[in-house]
Every structure is written in C-alpha cells, then in structure tokens.
XYZ file of C-alpha atoms in Angstrom:
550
model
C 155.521 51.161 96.482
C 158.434 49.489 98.566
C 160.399 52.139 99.979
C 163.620 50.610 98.377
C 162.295 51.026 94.895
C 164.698 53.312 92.771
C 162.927 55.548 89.978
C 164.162 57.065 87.328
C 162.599 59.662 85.427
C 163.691 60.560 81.979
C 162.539 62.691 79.268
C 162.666 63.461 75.675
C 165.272 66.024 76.153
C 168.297 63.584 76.579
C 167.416 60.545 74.623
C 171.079 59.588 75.420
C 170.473 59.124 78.677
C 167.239 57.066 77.666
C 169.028 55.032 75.451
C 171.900 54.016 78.381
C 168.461 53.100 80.373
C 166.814 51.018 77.679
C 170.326 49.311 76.456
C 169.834 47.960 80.482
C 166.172 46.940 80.084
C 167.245 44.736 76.942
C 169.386 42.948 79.297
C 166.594 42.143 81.343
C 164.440 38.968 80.665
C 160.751 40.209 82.521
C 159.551 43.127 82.578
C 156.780 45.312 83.969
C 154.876 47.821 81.964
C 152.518 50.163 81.689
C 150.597 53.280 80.390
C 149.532 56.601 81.051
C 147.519 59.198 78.800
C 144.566 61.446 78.593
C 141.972 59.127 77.952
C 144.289 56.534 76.926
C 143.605 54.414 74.149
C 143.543 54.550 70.349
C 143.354 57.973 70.137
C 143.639 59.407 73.477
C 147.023 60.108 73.709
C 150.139 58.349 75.758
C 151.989 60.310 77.789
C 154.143 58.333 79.960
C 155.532 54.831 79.767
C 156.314 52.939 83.469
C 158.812 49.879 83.426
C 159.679 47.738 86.140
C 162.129 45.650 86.747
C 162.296 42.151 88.914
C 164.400 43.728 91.482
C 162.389 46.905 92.006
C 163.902 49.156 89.862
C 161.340 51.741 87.922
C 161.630 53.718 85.749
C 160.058 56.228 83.851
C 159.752 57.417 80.225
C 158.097 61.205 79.546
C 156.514 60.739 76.021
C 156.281 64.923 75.875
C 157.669 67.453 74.444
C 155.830 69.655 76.677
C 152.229 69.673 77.909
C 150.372 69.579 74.496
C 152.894 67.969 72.090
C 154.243 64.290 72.066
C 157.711 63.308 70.884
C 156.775 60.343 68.229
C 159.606 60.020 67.603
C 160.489 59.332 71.186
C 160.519 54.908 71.182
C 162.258 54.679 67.567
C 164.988 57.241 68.544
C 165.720 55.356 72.041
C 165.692 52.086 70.810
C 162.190 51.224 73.067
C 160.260 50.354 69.955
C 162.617 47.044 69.811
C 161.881 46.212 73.613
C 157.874 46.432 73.311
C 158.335 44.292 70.244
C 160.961 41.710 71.430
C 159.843 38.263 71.262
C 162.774 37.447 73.968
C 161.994 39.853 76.811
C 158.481 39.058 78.851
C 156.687 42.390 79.171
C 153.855 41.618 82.275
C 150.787 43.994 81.837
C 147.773 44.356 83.293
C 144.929 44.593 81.017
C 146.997 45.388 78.157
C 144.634 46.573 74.932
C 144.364 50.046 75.927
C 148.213 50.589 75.804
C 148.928 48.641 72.586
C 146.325 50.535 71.181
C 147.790 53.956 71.595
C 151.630 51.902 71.015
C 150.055 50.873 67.699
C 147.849 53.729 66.574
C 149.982 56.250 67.693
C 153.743 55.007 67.298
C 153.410 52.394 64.774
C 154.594 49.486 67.939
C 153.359 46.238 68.116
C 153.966 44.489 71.513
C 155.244 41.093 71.416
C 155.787 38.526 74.103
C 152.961 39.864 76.831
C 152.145 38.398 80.259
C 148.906 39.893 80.593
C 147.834 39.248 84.358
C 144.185 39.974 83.435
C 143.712 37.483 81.012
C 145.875 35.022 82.982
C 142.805 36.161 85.744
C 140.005 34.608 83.814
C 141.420 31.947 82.351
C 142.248 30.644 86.008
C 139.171 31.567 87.744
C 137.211 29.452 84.219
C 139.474 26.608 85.378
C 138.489 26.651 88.875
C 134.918 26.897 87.623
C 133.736 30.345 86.585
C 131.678 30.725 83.441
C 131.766 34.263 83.280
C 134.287 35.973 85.483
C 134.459 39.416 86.372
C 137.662 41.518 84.916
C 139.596 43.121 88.177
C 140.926 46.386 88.736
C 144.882 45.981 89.987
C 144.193 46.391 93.459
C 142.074 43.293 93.477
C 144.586 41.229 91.785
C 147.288 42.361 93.799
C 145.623 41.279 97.237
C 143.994 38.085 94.769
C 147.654 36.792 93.947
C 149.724 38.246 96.441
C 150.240 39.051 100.038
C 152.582 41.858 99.340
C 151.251 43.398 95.787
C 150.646 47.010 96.343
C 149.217 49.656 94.144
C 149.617 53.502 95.233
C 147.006 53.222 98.389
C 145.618 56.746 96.763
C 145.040 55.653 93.940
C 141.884 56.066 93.756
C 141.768 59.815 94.783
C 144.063 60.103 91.581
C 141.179 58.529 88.984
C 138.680 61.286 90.780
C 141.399 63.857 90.257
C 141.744 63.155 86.683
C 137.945 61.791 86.051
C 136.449 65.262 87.669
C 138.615 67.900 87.632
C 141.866 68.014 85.564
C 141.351 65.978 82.373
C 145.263 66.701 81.119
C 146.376 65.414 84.431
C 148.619 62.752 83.185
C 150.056 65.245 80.039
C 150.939 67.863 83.254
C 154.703 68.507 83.552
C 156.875 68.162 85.649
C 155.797 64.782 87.029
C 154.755 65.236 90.729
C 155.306 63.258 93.536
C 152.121 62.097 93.673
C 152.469 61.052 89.834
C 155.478 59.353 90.252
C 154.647 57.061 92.946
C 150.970 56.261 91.516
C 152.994 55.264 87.729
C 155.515 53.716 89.880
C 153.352 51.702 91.663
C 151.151 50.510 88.936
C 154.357 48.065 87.895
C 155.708 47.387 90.951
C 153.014 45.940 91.871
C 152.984 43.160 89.129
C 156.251 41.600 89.215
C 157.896 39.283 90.517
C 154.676 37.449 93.368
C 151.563 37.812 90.854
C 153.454 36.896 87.812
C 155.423 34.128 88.933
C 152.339 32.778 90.894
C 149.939 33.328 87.949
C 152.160 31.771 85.456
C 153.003 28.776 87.341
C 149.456 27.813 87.993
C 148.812 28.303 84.478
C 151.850 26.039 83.510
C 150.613 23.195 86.072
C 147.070 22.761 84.976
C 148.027 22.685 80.982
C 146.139 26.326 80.376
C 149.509 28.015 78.489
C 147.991 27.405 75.357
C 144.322 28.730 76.147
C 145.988 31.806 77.826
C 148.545 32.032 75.094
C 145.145 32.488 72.123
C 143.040 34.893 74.921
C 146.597 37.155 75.314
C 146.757 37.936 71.544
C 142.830 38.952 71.384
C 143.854 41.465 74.228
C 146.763 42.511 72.324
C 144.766 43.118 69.095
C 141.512 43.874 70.555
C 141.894 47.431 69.108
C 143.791 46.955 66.456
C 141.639 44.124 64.385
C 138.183 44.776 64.465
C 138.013 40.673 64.153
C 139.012 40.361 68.014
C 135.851 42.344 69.383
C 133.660 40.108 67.340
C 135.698 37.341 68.607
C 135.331 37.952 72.243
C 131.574 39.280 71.726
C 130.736 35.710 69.863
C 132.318 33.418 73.317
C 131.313 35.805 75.915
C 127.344 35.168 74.398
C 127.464 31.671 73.853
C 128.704 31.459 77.747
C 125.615 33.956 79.207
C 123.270 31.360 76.587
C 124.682 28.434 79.041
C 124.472 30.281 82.511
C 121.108 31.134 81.755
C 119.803 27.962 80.058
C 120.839 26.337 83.407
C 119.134 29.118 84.817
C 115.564 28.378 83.245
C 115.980 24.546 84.523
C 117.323 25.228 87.894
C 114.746 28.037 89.164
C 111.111 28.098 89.674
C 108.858 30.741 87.768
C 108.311 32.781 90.808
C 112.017 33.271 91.767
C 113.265 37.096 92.449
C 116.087 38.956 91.464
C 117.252 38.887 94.774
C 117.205 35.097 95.386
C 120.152 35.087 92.864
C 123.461 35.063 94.520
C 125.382 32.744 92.315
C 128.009 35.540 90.293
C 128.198 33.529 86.668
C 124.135 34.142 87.089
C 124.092 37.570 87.602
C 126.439 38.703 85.274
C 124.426 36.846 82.191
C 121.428 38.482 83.346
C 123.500 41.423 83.678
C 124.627 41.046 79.999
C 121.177 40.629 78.473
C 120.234 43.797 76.114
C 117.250 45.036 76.832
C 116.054 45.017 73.493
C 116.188 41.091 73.967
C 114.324 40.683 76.665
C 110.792 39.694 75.065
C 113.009 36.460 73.534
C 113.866 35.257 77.009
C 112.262 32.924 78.778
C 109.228 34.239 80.939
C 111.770 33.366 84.130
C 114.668 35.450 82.830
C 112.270 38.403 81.948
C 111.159 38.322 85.032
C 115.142 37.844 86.634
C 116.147 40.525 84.058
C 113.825 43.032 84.952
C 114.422 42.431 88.910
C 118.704 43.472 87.512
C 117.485 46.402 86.068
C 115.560 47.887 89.169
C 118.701 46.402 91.475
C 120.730 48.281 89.144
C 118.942 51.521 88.956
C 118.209 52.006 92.793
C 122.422 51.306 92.706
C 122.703 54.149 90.655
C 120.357 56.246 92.748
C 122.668 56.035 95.904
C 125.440 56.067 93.711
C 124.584 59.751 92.318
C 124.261 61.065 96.051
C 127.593 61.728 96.398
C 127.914 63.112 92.712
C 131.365 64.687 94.598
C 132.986 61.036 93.583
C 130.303 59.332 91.265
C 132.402 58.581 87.932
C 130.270 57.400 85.258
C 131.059 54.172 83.212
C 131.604 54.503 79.748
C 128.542 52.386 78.416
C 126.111 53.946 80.922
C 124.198 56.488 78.821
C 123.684 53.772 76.068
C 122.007 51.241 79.025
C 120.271 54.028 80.703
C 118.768 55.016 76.652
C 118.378 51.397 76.417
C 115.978 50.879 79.571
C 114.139 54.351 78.760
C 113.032 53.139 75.128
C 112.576 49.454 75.839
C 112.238 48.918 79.361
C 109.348 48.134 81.361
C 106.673 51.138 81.475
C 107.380 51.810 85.204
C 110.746 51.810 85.370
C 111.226 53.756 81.743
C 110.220 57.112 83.579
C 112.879 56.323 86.159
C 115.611 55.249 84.211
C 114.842 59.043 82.453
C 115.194 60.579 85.510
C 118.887 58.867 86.326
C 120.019 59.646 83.048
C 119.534 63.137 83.417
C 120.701 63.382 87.166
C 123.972 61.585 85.753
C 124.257 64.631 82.686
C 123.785 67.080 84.930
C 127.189 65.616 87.215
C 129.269 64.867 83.841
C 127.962 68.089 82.539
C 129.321 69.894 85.337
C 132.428 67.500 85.263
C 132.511 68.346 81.805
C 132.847 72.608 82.191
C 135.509 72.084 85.079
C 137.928 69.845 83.380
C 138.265 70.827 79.909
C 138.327 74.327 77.811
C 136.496 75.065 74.535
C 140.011 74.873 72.655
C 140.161 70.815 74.515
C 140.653 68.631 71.159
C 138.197 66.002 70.403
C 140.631 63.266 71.008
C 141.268 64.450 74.716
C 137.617 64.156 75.709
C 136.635 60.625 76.945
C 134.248 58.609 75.575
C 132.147 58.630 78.407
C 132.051 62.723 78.023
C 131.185 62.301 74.230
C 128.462 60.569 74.764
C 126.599 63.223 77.397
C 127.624 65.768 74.718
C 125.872 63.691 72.386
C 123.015 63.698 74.364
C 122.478 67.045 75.519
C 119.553 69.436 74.070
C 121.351 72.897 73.461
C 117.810 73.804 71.900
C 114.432 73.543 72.445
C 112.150 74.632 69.930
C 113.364 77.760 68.778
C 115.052 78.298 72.663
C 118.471 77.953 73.779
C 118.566 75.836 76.968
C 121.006 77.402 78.954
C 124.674 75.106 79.270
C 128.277 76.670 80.483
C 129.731 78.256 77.742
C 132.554 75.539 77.535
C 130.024 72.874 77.291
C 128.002 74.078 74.481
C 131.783 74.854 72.354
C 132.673 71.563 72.831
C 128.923 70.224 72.322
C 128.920 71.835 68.571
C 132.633 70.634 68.220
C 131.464 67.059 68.593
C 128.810 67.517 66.017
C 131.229 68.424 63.511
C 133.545 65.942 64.322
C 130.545 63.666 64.019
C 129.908 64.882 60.265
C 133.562 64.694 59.005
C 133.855 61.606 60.536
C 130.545 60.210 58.751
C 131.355 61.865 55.859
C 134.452 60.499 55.120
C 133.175 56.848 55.430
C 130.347 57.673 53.161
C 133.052 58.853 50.909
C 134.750 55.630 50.782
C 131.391 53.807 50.784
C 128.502 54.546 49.433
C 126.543 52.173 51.411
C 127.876 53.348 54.166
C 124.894 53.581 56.951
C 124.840 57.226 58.523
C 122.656 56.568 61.598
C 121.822 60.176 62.932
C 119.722 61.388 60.130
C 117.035 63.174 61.853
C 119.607 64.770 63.710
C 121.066 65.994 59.934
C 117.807 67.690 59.775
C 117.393 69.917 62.968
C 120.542 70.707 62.161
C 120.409 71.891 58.945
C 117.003 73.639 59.526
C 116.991 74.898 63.429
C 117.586 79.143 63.018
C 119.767 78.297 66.500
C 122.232 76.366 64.769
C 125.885 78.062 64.315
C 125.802 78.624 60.286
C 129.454 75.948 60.263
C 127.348 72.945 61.599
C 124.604 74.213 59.942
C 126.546 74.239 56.601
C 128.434 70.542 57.410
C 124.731 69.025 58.438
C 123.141 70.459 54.697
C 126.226 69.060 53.202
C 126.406 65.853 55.099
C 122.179 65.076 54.535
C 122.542 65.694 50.866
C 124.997 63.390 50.262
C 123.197 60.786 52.432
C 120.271 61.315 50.591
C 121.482 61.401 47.051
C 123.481 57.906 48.192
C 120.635 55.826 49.340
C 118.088 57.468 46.601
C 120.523 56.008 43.978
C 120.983 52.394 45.913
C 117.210 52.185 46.927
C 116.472 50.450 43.198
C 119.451 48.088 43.400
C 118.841 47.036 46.776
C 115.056 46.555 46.843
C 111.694 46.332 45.148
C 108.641 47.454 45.353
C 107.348 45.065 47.283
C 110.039 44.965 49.814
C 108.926 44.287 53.405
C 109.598 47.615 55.178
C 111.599 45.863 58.164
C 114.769 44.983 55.737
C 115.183 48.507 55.103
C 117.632 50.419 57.620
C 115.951 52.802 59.624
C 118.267 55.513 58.086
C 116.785 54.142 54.425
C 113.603 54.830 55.861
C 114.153 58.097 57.345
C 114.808 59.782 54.064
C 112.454 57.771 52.172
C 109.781 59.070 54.056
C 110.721 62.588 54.202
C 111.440 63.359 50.390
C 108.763 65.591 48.995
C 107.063 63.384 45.672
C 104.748 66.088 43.596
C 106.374 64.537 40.048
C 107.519 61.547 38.673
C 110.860 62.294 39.552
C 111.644 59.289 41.492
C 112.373 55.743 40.318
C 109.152 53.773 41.019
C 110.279 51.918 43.681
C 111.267 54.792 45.375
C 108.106 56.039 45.083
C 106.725 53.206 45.844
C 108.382 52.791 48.842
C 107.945 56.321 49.927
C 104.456 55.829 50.355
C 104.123 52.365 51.724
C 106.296 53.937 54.872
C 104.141 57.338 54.789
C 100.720 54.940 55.523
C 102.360 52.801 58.074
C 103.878 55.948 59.919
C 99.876 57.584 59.086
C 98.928 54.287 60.739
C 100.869 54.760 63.679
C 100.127 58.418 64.834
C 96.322 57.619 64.377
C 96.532 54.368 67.136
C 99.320 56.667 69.440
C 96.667 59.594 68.690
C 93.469 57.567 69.426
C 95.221 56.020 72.874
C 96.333 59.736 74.091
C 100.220 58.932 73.157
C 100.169 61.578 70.238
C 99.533 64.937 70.975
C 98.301 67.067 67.522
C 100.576 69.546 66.203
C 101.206 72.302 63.480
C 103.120 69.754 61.529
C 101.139 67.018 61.352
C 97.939 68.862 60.596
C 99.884 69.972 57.279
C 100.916 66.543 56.433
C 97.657 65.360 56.845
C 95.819 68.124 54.532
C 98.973 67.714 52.195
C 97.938 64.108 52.200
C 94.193 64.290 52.113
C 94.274 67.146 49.131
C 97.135 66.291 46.929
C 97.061 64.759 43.631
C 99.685 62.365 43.624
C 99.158 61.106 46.977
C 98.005 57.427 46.485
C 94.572 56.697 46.968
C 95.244 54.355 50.416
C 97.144 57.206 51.928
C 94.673 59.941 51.241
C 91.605 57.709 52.519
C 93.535 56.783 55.826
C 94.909 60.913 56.115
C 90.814 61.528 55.300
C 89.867 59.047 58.311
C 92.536 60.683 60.470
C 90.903 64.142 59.955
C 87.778 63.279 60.836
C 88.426 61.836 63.651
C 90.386 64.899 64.800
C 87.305 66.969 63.847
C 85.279 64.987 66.243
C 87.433 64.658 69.031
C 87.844 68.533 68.973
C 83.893 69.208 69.502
C-alpha cells in the first residue's frame, strides 16, 4: 500500500458519518471493491467492505455490530446498497462471486456495473491463445498487469493466520494494523494501472462483449444455479479439444512428464477419475502419470503441515483416486488423505470452539468432519473434544438440511443412507442424532417405497435405479406380502446381484466372512419367501464356506 494512501475506517455506530463517506463515493465514477468474512461466501458471513478510490483514497466499512452480530441493516441505512447496485459507477473487483454472494444472500444487494479483473484475465490470455487458463490470485495479476500493483507483501502470513489458527479473524474488532493495511491493500492494488490496462486491451481487440457475458456468470455464479452449469458445460467442451489434439499430437508411449504445454495439463488435470476408462489409452496413461505428479506434490506439500492449507475440493479428489484409481496408487492416495485429516483436524480443534456455528466453518473443514470415524465398531476413536462437538453438529445440520428438501420433494435423492443407518443403530451415537437419523431414514424410506411402483417395473435394469433407491430396497426385511410386487421384486433381484458379488470378492480373498453375513446367508438359504434363485445361490455360498473352512 502506497504510503500516501488515506484510510478511513468507519463503523456501524455513526452511520452519519458513513453516509457523508458514501454521498462522496457516488460522486466517484470507478471504484475499487472488495470483501472480507469468515469463510466468505453465501453463507459465511461479510464482515468488512474495502473501497478504493482512483486517487488512493480507502476506505473502510465495519459490517459489525460487535464480534458475533452483523448490522443488516448496515448498506440500506447508509445509502451503500444504491452504490453496489448503480449501473453508473464502475465497481473493479477481483474475482467477484464470492462477495456478491454474501451481498445477495445476506443483504438482499445485487451488484451492477462490475469490472471484474479476473474474468477480464482469461478472456485476454484465450485471445492471446490459451484454451484453458489458469484463474490468478491478486498478487499475480498485480505484477501480470502492472509494474507498481501491490498487495499487502504479508499477505500471505494473514491467509495462514486465519486458515490455521483464528477462524473469526476477519469478524475480530477493533481492526488492527495489520488488518487494515492487508483490506487496504487488496483495492489499492486494482485501480487505476490493472484496470485501465486490462480494459483497454479488451476495448482494442473487440472482446467487451465476450467479457461483458463471462462478467455476469461471475456475478451470478452463486446466485443462479444456471451459471455453474453454464461454466461447467464450456470449461468441458474446451478440456474435450486440448485433449483430442492431445491423442493426435503424442505418441502412445509419451509420459506425464514430457507434457509441458499448460492448456495440456490442466485438461488432464480436469479429467474425473471416474472417467478415465473412456479416455483414450494415451490419456489414461497421461492421466494416471497427473495423478502420481500430483500426489508426490502433496507428499512434500504435507511436510511442513505448519503452512500446508488444504484446497477445498481435495478430500473429494483424494476419495476419488482411493475408490477408482489405479490399484497402486489407491493405497497411497489413502494414506495422504489421512495425513491431510490429521493437519485440518488439528487445524480444526485450534481455530474454532464447540459453540462455532455451522456457517462459520469452511467448506474445506466440513468436509474432514464429514469424513472422520468418531466410532469404530462399538469404540470411540479418540478426537479433541471440540472436534467431535462440531463433528455431531454437522451431522445434524446434514439431516435438517436433507430433510427439509425431502419435505419439499419427495423425490428428492438423500445420498448418505447407509450413514442414516449407523446412525440410527450405533449404541455410541448421542440419542439427538440418533433420534434426527431414525427420523430422517424413515421418511426416506417411506418416500422411495411409495415412488418405487411409479418410477419402475419389475423388470427394470438395476443400473437406472439411484444407488440411494437401492440401498433401501435391499435392506427392507420381506417375510409378507406387504410390499407392492415390484418392490418385491426388485428387492430381490438386488439381494442376488449383491449375493453375487460377496461370493466372487469372497472366492478372490477381497471379502472377509463375518457375523452378519453368515445370518443373511442362513436367513436366505432357510426362509420361505426367499425366491428360489436367491436361496440356491445363498445354498452355493454356504457350501463353499463350509469347504474353505476345513
């Protein structure tokens, strides 16, 4: 931050004062702005609002009451609701979705008239040839655009600060220094040299109107569901291209570490991993040399677990490459995923308290929550005290969520029904999740029992029903003919493919025997209503356990 720069801070307290300020920002025809919160976004809340002006001025708008409270009041009673949605005043962002999420979840505001230097980013680097350019943090615009762009130089110790140990770092009061000059510098940075240079290049090579559609996705990415499927749909016809040309350009035995092209390695970067077996033999191959790249990355990565932040989608690849990935790099993968929940674990008991509200956990904490075992067996594995409170306070949230969409609809696919049942059974369970997991599983049940004759017939193929559909269709107990036929129908069909199954995993050493199956297969072999296919294959099954065990 220029050492001229004036700030000025000003709080909910004297909204006078804040309206004097804002009645000068109308006057002004570019702005710069930007957002701070606790995990920022539609629900994490904001806490601060930066603006900057062209000559240097900043200044700063506290959003709180006090540390746990926000005025919402705060924009329509100063009159900055009408600058955030003026059509006449530029407002220059960088990477703006986050903060007109929160502006339009949480105050009703929807921003008008944005100069978002992110998107202006990529739709420059496509013209000069990119395919599929990287995003950039500030920093790297700044010194991309501009020779005299500067973000707070510690900026980055900040992030850790906030990441690792004080989660409410940006709802603290009163600002500190260190606050002040890392909001401050977060606008001064963008206006006037990587505006004015961004915007003219876009105005010379006749990309306003390309940039102009790409602004308003970023603007409404969180607000219309329509955007992400937008973005999704362009971004995956453009990795289809890079690696199409890929295929032609490169000779079967190519390695991963041949590629240096960037457009390249991000497509192969952006392949699932359930997809792979639809690539091309040569992009297996390519993807599968990412995946160890990006692994061993990891590895060194988590040595320092003092600094190592982890990304928000990095549990869901690391599950990914466990249950799909190659055989000898599953175990591996396994291994990271639990060396990274044991750093956000310990993250997780530092930063936040068991009274911490849902919405001020990140995502990226939700999901380790998610993914911790508080109970083996009938054992509890042993977690700090705040982690476990907030790991039960996600399952409940979890519940009310899902069952107030399944309220509204009917159909409404409930994914984590096996996990409805350990909860509702386990004796470890606190009796409240307990109780919202019984409730929660009936009302699944009852809903997809009742749709199951609508939606299918008896000879349905078993891979068009969901595997939630399938999940309690399997599990309901048939003694009667209490069941619509094609329920029952159904219900059996899955219980001698999943019969199938544990016999081959059990025959090739995959399946150890259990308590639990040996009653389902007596309960299958010696029951009366138990379809004649089912009990011969549960009959074969048995034998060849009886065998195996002399």
């Amino acid at each position: 931050m220029a050492s001229e720069t004036k700030v000025l801070v000003f709080s909910p307290g004297d909204k006078e004062a804040c309206r004097s300020a804002i009645r000068r920002l109308e006057q002004e025809k570019v702005i710069a702005v930007d957002c701070e919160g606790v995990h920022l976004g539609t629900k994490g809340p904001l806490t601060l609002m930066q603006i900057g002006t062209i000559n240097g001025d900043v200044y700063l708008f506290d959003v709180m009451k006090n540390e746990k409270e926000q005025d919402k009041s705060f924009f329509k009673d100063t009159g900055l609701d009408n600058v955030l949605s003026s059509p006449n005043i530029v407002k220059v962002i960088h990477s703006c979705s986050g903060d007109s999420a929160a502006l339009f979840h949480q105050f009703g505001i929807k921003l008008d008239n944005v100069f978002d230097t992110q998107v202006a980013h990529l739709v420059i680097a496509e013209h000069k040839g990119r395919r599929l350019p990287y995003r950039l943090k500030l920093a790297e615009l700044c010194s991309t655009y501009s020779d005299t762009a500067k973000v707070y130089e510690a900026k980055e110790d900040v992030k850790i600060e906030w990441c690792k140990r004080e989660n409410d770092y940006w709802a603290k009061r009163p600002l500190t220094q260190e606050m002040i000059e890392y909001a401050s510098g977060d606008v001064t940075a963008l206006i006037p040299d990587v505006f004015e240079k961004q915007k003219k290049y876009l105005e010379e090579n006749g990309q306003i109107d390309k940039y102009a559609e790409l602004v308003q996705e970023e603007i409404e990415f969180y607000i219309d569901p329509a955007m992400k499927e937008r973005r999704k749909l362009r971004n995956g016809k453009a990795s289809e291209a890079v690696l199409k040309d890929m295929s032609a350009k490169y000779r079967p035995s190519t390695q991963y570490s041949a590629i240096t092209d960037e457009d390249e390695i991000k497509a192969l970067k952006d392949i699932n991993v359930r997809d792979i077996p639809n690539q091309p033999s040569l992009i297996q191959n390519l993807k599968h040399g990412h995946i160890r790249a990006f692994l061993s990355e990891l590895e060194n990565d988590l040595k320092t677990p003092e600094t190592f932040i982890s990304s928000r989608n990095l549990d869901q690849e690391l599950h990914d490459i466990e249950q799909y990935g190659q055989d000898e790099i599953r175990e591996y993968a396994s291994k990271l995923r639990k060396q990274v929940c044991e750093v956000v674990t310990k993250d997780i008991q530092r930063k936040y308290t068991s009274n911490t509200p849902v919405e001020s956990i990140s995502e990226t904490d939700i999901r380790v929550l998610r993914y911790i075992r508080l109970i083996s067996g009938d054992e509890l594995i042993y977690f700090h005290p705040t982690v476990i409170d907030l790991k039960w306070k996600i399952e409940e949230y979890d519940m009310d969520a899902a069952m107030e969409k399944l309220r509204a609809d009917p159909e409404y696919n409930v994914s984590f029904v096996p996990k409805l049942k350990f909860l509702s059974f386990n004796t470890k369970v606190p009796s409240s999740v307990k109780r919202k997991a019984q409730q929660l599983l009936e009302k699944v049940e009852d809903s997809i029992l009742a749709n199951i004759p609508r939606k299918y017939t008896r000879d349905t193929p078993l891979d068009q029903l969901s595997d939630t559909e399938k999940a309690v269709l399997r599990d309901i107990r048939i003694t009667s003919n209490t069941f619509h036929s094609t329920v029952s129908s159904l219900h059996w069909r899955i219980c001698y493919d999943g019969l199938c199954i544990d016999f081959e995993r059990f025959k090739a050493g995959k399946l150890s025997m259990n308590s639990g199956l040996e009653k389902k297969l007596y309960f299958f072999a010696n029951n009366r209503c138990v379809p004649a296919d089912v009990k011969k294959k549960a009959k074969e099954f048995q034998l060849y356990l009886l065998k195996a065990r002399r």
